C-alpha positions as CSV (number, residue, x, y, z in Angstrom):
1,M,90.2,70.6,149.6
2,R,86.4,70.2,150.3
3,A,86.6,72.7,153.1
4,I,88.1,75.7,150.6
5,V,84.9,74.8,148.1
6,T,82.3,74.7,151.4
7,L,84.1,77.9,152.6
8,L,83.9,79.6,148.7
9,V,80.4,78.6,148.2
10,I,79.2,80.1,152.2
11,V,81.3,83.7,150.9
12,V,79.0,83.7,147.4
13,I,75.7,83.1,149.5
14,V,76.6,85.3,152.0
15,G,77.8,87.8,149.1
16,I,74.1,87.1,147.2
17,V,71.8,87.5,150.4
18,G,73.9,91.1,151.6
19,V,73.3,92.5,148.0
20,A,69.8,91.2,147.7
21,T,69.2,92.9,151.2
22,G,70.5,95.9,150.6
23,F,73.4,95.5,153.2
24,F,75.8,96.1,150.4
25,K,75.2,98.8,148.2
26,F,77.1,99.4,144.8
27,S,77.2,102.8,143.4
28,G,79.0,104.5,140.9
29,T,79.4,107.1,138.0
30,P,79.2,106.5,134.1
31,G,82.2,106.6,132.5
32,E,83.3,108.8,129.5
33,L,85.2,108.4,126.3
34,P,88.5,110.6,126.2
35,K,87.9,113.4,123.6
36,V,90.7,113.4,120.7
37,A,91.2,116.2,118.4
38,I,93.2,116.1,115.2
39,S,94.5,118.8,113.5
40,G,97.2,119.6,111.1
41,G,99.3,117.2,109.0
42,S,100.4,116.9,105.7
43,L,101.3,114.0,103.0
44,P,104.5,112.6,102.7
45,K,106.0,114.6,99.9
46,V,108.3,111.9,97.1
47,N,110.0,112.8,94.3
48,A,110.1,110.1,91.8
49,D,112.7,109.7,88.6
50,T,110.8,107.5,85.8
51,G,111.9,106.5,82.6
52,S,109.9,107.3,79.5
53,I,107.7,104.7,77.4
54,S,107.1,105.8,73.5
55,L,104.3,104.1,71.7
56,G,104.2,104.2,68.1
57,T,103.9,102.1,64.6
58,K,106.2,101.1,61.9
59,K,105.9,99.2,58.4
60,E,107.4,95.6,58.4
61,A,107.3,92.8,56.1
62,V,106.0,89.4,57.6
63,S,104.6,86.5,55.8
64,V,101.2,85.8,56.0
65,P,99.9,82.3,55.0
66,D,97.0,82.6,52.1
67,V,94.2,80.0,52.8
68,K,91.3,79.4,50.4
69,V,87.8,78.3,51.9
70,E,85.6,75.8,49.7
71,Q,81.7,76.3,51.1
72,K,79.3,73.8,49.8
73,Q,75.7,73.2,50.6
74,T,74.8,69.9,53.1
75,S,71.7,69.5,54.9
76,V,72.1,69.2,58.7
77,D,69.7,68.6,62.0
78,V,69.7,71.9,64.1
79,P,67.8,72.6,67.2
80,T,64.7,74.8,67.5
81,I,63.0,76.1,70.2
82,A,59.1,77.0,70.0
83,V,58.0,79.3,72.4
84,K,54.2,79.8,72.9
85,K,52.2,82.5,74.6
86,P,49.5,81.7,77.1
87,E,46.0,82.4,76.1
């Protein structure tokens, strides 16, 4: 196991030295994305049969409670806010 790791380290060091001294030279050409053209096409056609809804009003007799509210004057403490402008 130790021999394999040592051999691997030596190969990596030789590779680094080879690239640094110019012994190994890498070159390539830049890549390019493929050209894609989209043309034609249409949306799907859908026919849907739906029901109908009608809105309106009609007169109905409904029982409504008659509530009487009495008001009387009383004194209570209410919060106040005072804002003063700076001078």
